[in-house]
CSV table of C-alpha atoms in Angstrom, one decimal:
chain,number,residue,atom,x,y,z
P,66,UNK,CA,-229.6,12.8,54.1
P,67,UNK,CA,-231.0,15.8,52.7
P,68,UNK,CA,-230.3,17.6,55.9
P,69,UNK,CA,-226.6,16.8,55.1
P,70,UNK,CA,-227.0,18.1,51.2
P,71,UNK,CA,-229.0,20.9,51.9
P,72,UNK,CA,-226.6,23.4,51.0
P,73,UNK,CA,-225.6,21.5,48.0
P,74,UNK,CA,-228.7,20.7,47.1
P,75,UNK,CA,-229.9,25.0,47.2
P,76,UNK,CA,-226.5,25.9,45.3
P,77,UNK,CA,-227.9,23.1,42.8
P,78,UNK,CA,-230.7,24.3,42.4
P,79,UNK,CA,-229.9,27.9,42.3
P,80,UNK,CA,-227.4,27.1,39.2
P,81,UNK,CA,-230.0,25.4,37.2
P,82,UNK,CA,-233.0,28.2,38.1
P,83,UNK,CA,-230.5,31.3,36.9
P,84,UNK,CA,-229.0,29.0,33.7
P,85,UNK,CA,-232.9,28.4,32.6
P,86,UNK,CA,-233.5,32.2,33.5
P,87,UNK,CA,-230.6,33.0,31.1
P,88,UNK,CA,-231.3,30.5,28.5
P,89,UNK,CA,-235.6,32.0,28.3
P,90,UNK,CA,-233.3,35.6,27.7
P,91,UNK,CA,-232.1,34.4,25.0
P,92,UNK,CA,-235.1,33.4,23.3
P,93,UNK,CA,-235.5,29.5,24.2
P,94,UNK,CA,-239.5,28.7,25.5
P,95,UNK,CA,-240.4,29.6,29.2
P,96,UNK,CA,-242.3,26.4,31.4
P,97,UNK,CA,-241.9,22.4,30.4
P,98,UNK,CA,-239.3,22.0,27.7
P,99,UNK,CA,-235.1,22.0,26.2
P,100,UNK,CA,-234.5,24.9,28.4
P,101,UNK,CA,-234.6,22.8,32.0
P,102,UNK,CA,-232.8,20.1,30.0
P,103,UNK,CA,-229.8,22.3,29.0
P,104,UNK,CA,-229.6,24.1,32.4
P,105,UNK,CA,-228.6,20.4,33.7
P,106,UNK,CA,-226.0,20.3,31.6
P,107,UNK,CA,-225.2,24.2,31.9
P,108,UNK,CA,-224.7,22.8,35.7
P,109,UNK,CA,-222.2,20.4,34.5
P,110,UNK,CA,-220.3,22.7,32.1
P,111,UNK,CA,-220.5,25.0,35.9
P,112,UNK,CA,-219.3,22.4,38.2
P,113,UNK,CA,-215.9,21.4,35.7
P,114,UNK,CA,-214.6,24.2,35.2
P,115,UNK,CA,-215.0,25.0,38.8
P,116,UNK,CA,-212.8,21.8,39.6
P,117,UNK,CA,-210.5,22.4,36.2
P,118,UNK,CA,-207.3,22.6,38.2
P,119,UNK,CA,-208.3,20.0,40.0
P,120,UNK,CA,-208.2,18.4,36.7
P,121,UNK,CA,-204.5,19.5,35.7
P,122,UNK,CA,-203.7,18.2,39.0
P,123,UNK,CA,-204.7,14.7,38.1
P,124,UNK,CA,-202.9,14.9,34.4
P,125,UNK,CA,-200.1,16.0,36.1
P,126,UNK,CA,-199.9,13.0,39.3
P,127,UNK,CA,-201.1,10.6,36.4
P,128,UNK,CA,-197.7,11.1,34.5
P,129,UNK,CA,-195.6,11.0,37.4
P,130,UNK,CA,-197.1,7.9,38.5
P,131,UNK,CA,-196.6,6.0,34.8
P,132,UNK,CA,-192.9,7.5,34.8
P,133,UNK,CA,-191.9,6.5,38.3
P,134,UNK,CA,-193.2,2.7,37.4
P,135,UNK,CA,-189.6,1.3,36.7
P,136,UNK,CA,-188.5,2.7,39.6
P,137,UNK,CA,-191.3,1.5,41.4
P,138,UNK,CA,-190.8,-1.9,40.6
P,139,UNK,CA,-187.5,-1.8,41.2
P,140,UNK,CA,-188.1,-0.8,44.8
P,141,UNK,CA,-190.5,-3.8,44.6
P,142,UNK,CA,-188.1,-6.2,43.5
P,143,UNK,CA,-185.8,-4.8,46.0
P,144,UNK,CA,-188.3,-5.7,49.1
P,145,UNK,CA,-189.6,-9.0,47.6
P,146,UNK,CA,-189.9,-11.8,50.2
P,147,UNK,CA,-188.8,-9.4,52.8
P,148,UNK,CA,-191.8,-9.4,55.9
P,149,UNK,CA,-190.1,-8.3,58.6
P,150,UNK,CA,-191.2,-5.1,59.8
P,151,UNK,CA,-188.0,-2.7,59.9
P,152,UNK,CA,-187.9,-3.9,55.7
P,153,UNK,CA,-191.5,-2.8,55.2
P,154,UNK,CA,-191.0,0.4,57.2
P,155,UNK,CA,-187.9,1.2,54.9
P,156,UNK,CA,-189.6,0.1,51.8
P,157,UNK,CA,-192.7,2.5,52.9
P,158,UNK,CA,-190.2,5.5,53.6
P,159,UNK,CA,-188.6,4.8,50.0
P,160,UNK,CA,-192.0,4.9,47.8
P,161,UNK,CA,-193.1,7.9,49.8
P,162,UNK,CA,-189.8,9.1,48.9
P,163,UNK,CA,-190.2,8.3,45.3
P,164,UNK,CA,-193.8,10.1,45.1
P,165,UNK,CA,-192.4,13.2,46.6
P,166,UNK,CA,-189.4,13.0,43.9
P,167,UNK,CA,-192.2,12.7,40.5
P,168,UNK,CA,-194.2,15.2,42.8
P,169,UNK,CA,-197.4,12.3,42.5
P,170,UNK,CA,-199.2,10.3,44.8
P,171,UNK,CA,-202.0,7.3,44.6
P,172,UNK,CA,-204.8,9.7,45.3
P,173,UNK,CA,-204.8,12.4,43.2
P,174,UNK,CA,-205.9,10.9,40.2
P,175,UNK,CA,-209.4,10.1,42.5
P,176,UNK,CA,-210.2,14.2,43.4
P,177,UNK,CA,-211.9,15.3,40.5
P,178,UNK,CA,-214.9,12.1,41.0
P,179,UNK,CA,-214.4,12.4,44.5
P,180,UNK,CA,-215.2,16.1,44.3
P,181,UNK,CA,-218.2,15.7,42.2
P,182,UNK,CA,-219.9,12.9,43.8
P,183,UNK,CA,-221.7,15.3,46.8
P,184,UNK,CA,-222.9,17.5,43.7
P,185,UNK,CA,-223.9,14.9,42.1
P,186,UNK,CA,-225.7,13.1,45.0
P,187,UNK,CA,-227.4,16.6,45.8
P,188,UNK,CA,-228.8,16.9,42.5
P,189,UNK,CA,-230.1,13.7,42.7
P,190,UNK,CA,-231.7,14.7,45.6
P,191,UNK,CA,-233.1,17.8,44.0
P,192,UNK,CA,-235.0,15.8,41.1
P,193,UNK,CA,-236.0,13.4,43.8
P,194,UNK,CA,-238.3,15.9,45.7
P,195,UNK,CA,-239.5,17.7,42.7
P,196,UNK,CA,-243.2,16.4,43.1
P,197,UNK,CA,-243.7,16.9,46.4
P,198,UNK,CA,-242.1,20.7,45.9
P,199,UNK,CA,-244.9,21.4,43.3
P,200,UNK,CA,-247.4,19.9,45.5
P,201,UNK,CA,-246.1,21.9,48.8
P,202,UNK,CA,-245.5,18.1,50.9
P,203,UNK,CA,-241.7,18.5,51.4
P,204,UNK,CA,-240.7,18.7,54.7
P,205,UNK,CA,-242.4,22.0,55.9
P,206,UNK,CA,-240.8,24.0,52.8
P,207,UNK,CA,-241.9,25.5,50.0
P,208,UNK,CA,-238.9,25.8,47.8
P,209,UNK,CA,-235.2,24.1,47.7
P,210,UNK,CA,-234.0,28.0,47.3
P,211,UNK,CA,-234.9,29.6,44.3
P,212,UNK,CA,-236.7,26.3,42.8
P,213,UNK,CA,-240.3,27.3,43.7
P,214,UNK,CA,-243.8,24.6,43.3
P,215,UNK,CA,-244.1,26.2,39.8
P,216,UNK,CA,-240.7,25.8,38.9
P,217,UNK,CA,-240.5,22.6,40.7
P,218,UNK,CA,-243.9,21.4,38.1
P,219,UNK,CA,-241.6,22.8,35.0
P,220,UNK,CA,-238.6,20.8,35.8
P,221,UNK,CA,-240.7,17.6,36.6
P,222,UNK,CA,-242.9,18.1,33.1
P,223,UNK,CA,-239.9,18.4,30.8
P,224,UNK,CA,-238.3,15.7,29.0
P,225,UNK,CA,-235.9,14.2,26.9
P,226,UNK,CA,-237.0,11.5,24.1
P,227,UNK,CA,-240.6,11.4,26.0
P,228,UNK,CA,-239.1,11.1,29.6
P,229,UNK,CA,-239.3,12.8,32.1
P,230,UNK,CA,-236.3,14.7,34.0
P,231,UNK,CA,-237.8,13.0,37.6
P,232,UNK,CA,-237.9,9.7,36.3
P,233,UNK,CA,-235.9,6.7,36.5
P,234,UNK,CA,-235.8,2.9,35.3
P,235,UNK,CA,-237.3,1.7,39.1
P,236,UNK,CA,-239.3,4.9,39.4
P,237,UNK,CA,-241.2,6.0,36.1
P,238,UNK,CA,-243.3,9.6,36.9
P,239,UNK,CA,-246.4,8.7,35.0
P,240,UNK,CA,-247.3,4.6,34.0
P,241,UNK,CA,-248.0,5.3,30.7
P,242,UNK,CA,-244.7,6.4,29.9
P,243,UNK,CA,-242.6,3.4,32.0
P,244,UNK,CA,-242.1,1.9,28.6
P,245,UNK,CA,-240.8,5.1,27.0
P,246,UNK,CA,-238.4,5.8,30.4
P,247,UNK,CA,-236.8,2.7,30.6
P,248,UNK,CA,-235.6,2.5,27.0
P,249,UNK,CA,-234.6,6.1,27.5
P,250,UNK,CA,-232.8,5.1,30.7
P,251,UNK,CA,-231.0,1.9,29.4
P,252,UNK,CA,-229.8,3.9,26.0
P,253,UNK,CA,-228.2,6.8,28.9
P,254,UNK,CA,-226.6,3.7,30.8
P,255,UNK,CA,-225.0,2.2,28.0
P,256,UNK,CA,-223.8,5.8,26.9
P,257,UNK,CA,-222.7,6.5,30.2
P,258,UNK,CA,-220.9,3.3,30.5
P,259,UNK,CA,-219.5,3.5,27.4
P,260,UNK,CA,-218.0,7.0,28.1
P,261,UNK,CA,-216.4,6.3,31.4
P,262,UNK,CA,-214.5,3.6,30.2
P,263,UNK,CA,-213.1,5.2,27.1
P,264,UNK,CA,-211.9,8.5,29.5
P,265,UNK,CA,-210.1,5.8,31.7
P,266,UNK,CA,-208.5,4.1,28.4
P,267,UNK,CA,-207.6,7.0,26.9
P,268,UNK,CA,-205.5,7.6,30.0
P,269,UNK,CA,-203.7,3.4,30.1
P,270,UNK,CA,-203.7,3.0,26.4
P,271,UNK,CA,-202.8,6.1,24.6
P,272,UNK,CA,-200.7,8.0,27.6
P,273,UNK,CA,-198.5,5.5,28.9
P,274,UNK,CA,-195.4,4.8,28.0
P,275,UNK,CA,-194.6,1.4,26.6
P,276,UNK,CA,-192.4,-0.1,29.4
P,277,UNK,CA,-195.1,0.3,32.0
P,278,UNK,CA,-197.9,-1.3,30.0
P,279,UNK,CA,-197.0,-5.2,31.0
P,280,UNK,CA,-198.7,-7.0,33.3
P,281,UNK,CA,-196.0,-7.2,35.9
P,282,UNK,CA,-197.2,-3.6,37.1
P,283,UNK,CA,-198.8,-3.2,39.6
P,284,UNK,CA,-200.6,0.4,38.3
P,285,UNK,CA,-201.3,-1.3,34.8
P,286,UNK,CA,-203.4,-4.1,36.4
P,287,UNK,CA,-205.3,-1.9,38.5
P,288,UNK,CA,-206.0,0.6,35.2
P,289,UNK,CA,-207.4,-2.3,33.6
P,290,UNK,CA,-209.5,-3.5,36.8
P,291,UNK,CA,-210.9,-0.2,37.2
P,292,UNK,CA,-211.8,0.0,33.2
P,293,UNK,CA,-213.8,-2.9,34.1
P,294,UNK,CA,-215.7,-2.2,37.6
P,295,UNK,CA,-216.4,1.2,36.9
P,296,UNK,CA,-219.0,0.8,33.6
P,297,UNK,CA,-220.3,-2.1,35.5
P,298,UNK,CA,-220.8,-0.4,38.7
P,299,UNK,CA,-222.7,2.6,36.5
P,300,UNK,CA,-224.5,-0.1,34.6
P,301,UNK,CA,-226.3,-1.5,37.8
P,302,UNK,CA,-226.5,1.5,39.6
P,303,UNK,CA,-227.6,3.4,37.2
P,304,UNK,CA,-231.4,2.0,37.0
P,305,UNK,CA,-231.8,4.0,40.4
P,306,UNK,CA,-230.5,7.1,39.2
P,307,UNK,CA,-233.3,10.1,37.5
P,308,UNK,CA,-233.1,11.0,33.7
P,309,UNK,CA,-231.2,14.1,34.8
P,310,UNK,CA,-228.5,12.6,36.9
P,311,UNK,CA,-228.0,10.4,33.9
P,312,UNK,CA,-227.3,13.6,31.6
P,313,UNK,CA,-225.8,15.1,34.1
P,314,UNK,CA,-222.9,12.0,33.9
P,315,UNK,CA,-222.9,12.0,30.5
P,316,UNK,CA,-222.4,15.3,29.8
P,317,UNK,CA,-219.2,14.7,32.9
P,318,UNK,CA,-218.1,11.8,31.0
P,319,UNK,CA,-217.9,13.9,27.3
P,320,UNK,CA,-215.9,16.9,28.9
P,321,UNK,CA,-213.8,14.9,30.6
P,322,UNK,CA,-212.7,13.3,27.1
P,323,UNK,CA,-212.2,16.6,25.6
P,324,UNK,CA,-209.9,17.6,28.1
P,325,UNK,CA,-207.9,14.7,28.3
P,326,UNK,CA,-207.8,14.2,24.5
P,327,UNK,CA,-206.3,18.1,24.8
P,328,UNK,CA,-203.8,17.7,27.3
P,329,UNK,CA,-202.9,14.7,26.2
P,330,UNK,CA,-202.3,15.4,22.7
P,331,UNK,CA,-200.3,18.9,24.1
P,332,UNK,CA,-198.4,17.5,27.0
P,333,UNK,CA,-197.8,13.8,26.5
P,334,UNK,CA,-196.3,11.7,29.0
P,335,UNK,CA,-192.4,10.5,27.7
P,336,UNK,CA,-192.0,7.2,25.9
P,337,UNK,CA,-196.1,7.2,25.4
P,338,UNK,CA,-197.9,6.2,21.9
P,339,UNK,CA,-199.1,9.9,22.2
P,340,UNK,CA,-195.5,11.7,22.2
P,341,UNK,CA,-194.9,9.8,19.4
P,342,UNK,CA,-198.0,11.0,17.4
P,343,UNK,CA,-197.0,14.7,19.2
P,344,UNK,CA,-193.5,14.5,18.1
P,345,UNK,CA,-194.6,13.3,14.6
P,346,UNK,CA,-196.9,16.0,13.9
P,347,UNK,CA,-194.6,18.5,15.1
P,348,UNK,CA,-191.6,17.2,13.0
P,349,UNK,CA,-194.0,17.8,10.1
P,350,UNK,CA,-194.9,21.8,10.6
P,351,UNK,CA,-191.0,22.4,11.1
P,352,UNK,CA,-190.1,20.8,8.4
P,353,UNK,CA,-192.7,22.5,6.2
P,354,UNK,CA,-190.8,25.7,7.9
P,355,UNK,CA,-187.2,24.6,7.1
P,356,UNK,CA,-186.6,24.5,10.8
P,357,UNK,CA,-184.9,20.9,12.0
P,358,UNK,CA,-186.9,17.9,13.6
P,359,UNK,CA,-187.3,17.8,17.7
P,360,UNK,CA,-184.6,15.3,17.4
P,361,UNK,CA,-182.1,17.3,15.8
P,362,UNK,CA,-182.5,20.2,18.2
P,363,UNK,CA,-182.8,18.5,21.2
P,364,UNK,CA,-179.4,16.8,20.0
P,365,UNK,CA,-177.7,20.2,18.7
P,366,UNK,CA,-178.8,21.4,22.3
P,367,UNK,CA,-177.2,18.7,24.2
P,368,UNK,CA,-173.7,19.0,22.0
P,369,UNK,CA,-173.8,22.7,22.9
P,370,UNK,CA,-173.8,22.3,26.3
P,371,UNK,CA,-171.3,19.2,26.7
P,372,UNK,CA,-174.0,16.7,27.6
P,373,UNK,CA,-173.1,14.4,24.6
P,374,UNK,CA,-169.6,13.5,22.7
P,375,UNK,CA,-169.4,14.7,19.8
P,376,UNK,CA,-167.0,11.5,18.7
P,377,UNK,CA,-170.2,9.5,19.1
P,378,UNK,CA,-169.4,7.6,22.0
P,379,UNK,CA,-171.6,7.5,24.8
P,380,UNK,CA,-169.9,9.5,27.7
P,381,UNK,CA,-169.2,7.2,31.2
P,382,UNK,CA,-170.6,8.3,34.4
P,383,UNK,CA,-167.7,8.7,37.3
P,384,UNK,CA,-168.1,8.9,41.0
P,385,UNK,CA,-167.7,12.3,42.3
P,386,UNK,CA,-164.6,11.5,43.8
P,387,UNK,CA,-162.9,10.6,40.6
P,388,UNK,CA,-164.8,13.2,38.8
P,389,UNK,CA,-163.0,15.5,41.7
P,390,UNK,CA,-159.9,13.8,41.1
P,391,UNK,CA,-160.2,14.0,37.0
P,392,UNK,CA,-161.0,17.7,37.3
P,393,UNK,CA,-157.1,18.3,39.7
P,394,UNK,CA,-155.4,16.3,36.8
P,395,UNK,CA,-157.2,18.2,33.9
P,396,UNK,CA,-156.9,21.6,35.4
P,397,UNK,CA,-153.1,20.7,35.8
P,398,UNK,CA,-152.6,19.1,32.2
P,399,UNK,CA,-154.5,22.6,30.8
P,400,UNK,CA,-152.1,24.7,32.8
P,401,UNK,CA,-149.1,22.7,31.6
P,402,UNK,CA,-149.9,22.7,28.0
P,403,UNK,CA,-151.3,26.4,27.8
P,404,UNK,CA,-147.6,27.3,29.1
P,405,UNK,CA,-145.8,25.2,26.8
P,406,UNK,CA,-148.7,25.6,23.5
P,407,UNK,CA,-149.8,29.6,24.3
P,408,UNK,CA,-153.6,28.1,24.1
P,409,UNK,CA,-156.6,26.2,25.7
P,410,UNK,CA,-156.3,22.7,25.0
P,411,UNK,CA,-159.8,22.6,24.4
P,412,UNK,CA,-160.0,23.9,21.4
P,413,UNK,CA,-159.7,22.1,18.4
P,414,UNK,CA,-156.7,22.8,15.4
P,415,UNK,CA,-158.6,25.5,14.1
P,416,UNK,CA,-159.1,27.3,17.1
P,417,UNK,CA,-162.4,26.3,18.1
P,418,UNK,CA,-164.2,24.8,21.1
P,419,UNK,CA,-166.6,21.4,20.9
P,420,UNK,CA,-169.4,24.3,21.6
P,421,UNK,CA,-168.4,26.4,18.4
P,422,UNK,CA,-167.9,23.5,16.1
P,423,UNK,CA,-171.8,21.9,17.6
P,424,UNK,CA,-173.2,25.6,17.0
P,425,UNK,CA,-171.9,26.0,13.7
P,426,UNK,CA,-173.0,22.6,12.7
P,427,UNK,CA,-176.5,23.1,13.2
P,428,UNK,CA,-176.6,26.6,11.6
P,429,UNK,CA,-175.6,24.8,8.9
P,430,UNK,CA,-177.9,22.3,9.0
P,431,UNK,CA,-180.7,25.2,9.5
P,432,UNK,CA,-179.6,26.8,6.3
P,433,UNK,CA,-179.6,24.0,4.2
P,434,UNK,CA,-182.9,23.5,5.2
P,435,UNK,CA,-184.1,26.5,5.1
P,436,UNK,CA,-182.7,26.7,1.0
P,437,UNK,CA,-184.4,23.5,0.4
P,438,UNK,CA,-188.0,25.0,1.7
P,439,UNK,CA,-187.1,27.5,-0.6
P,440,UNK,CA,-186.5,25.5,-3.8
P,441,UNK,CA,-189.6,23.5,-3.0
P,442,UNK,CA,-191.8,26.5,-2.6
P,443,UNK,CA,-190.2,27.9,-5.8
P,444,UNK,CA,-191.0,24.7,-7.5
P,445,UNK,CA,-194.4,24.6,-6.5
P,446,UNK,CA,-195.3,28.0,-7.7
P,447,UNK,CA,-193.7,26.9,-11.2
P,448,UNK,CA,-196.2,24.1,-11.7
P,449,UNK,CA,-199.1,26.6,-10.1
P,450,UNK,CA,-198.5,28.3,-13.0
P,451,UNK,CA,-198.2,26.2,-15.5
């Protein structure tokens, strides 16, 4: 295996040697001590924003997947009960067809763990061999690149809470610390546990619109399943893995839930709990500004550019061939009545189009507003002074 890794495993290493080289520069203690502990999670901090697009990549196929959901199940319903082969080979081109239309598919949600797991095998692998570095018995080397016996002994002599870096639940370095390791290693478990799940729920719970949360979909179901195996499978595992493969996904699991409690809070997915929250908060710093609600805009916008009556009622689709046929009949109607009237019949008794009249609505709007800010901030300063 470590034939396989070795690369990885002398890029690891090479990472963590400069980051403790950088960290004594800066005045932290040379040897044993914080300084190897923080170049493991210096490595971490590397290795994410190395794979950061990566990351946008998954936000991004995340929302298309929740927002093609309706459609999906549609397609589902469509195929339901139907085995024969030609129905499954159309129902297969159809969702591939859907996935390429939301620019998603199932598997891009699964690169950013995929990615790190050789790292994070390889660094594994690296504390693994850090005794027999420092006592020159590994495999007719001396060093895993710059990680020499001395620095090897460093690395293997620091520790966090009393445990050692090269340690682990199953494997404590020195017996009259086991005690000390293994509550070390169960408290990292639990907090490694703990912060994979709440990454995955903040992705299900808070970024998903409401129609696809039921238990009829099929990605909904597998959210939940995955909330579940995943903390398990880290909670079993994890008594195998060193002290500093357990920081190392810690530290994963806590940048991970910065970025997505960013993104998420900037670039909510539509219908979600968190574009109501986004849409909420921005409501209240334009209104602060006199400036209307996302609403009102979005509404103003759509008027403007003919996308919604401005009767109130809700315009009717119509097949291109009557829409081809409407637009003969209107273009004749406008020609009549522009030869018998001397003007466009789309504008309205005081000479102005839909467009005009929407426009000059919400300037209006905007200045009212805008006077009301006004007052209010006059008002305020009154009572300020007295």
């Amino acid at each position: 295996m470590d034939t396989i890794l070795w690369p990885l495993m002398v890029a690891v290493a090479w990472v963590m040697v400069y980051i403790h080289k950088f960290l004594v520069l800066i005045g932290l203690s040379d040897g044993p001590g914080v300084a190897w502990v923080l170049s493991i999670i210096g490595l971490t901090i590397f290795v994410r924003i190395l794979i950061m697009p990566l990351f946008v990549r998954q936000i991004r196929a995340s929302r298309g997947m929740q927002l093609m959901q309706p459609e999906l199940q549609a397609l589902q319903a469509k195929y339901k009960g139907k085995k024969d082969a030609a129905s499954k080979q159309r129902q297969q081109e159809e969702m591939m067809a859907l996935y390429r239309k939301h620019g998603t598919n199932p598997f891009a949600s699964c690169f950013p763990i995929l990615i790190q797991m050789p790292i994070f095998f390889a660094l594994f692998r690296v504390l693994a061999n850090l005794q027999a570095i420092a006592e020159g018995t590994y495999e007719g080397r001396d060093s895993i690149g710059p990680l020499t016996a001395d620095l090897a002994n460093q690395v293997q002599h620091s520790t966090v809470f009393g445990a050692s870096l090269s340690s682990s639940f199953m494997n404590p370095s020195d017996i009259s610390s086991a005690l000390t390791v293994k509550i070390v290693t169960v408290i990292m478990i639990i907090a490694m546990s703990a912060t994979q799940w709440y990454t995955m729920a903040q992705l299900s719970m808070k970024n998903m619109p409401e129609s696809s949360k039921n238990s009829d979909n099929p990605m909904m179901r597998s959210q939940r399943m995955m909330m579940t195996i995943m903390p398990l499978f880290f909670a079993f595992t994890g008594v195998q893995f060193q002290i500093g493969v357990l920081i190392y996904w810690v530290t994963s699991n806590l940048w991970t839930m910065g970025q997505q409690f960013y993104t998420i809070s900037r670039m909510p997915a539509p219908g979600s709990e968190a574009e109501k929250k986004f849409r909420a908060r921005e409501n209240a710093k334009r209104a602060r500004k006199g400036l209307p609600s996302l609403e009102e805009e979005e509404r103003a916008k759509a008027e403007a550019e003919g996308k919604v009556s401005t009767s109130g009622q809700r315009a009717q689709p119509v097949r291109k061939d009557r829409q081809k046929k409407n637009s003969e009949q209107s273009s004749t109607a406008d020609e009549a009545a522009m030869t018998a009237e001397g003007e466009s019949s789309s504008r309205r008794p005081g000479g102005l189009t839909d467009e005009e009249i929407a426009r000059r609505r919400y300037e209006k709007r905007a200045r009212e507003r805008k006077r009301a800010a006004e007052r209010r901030k006059a008002q305020n300063k009154k009572k300020r002074r007295s």
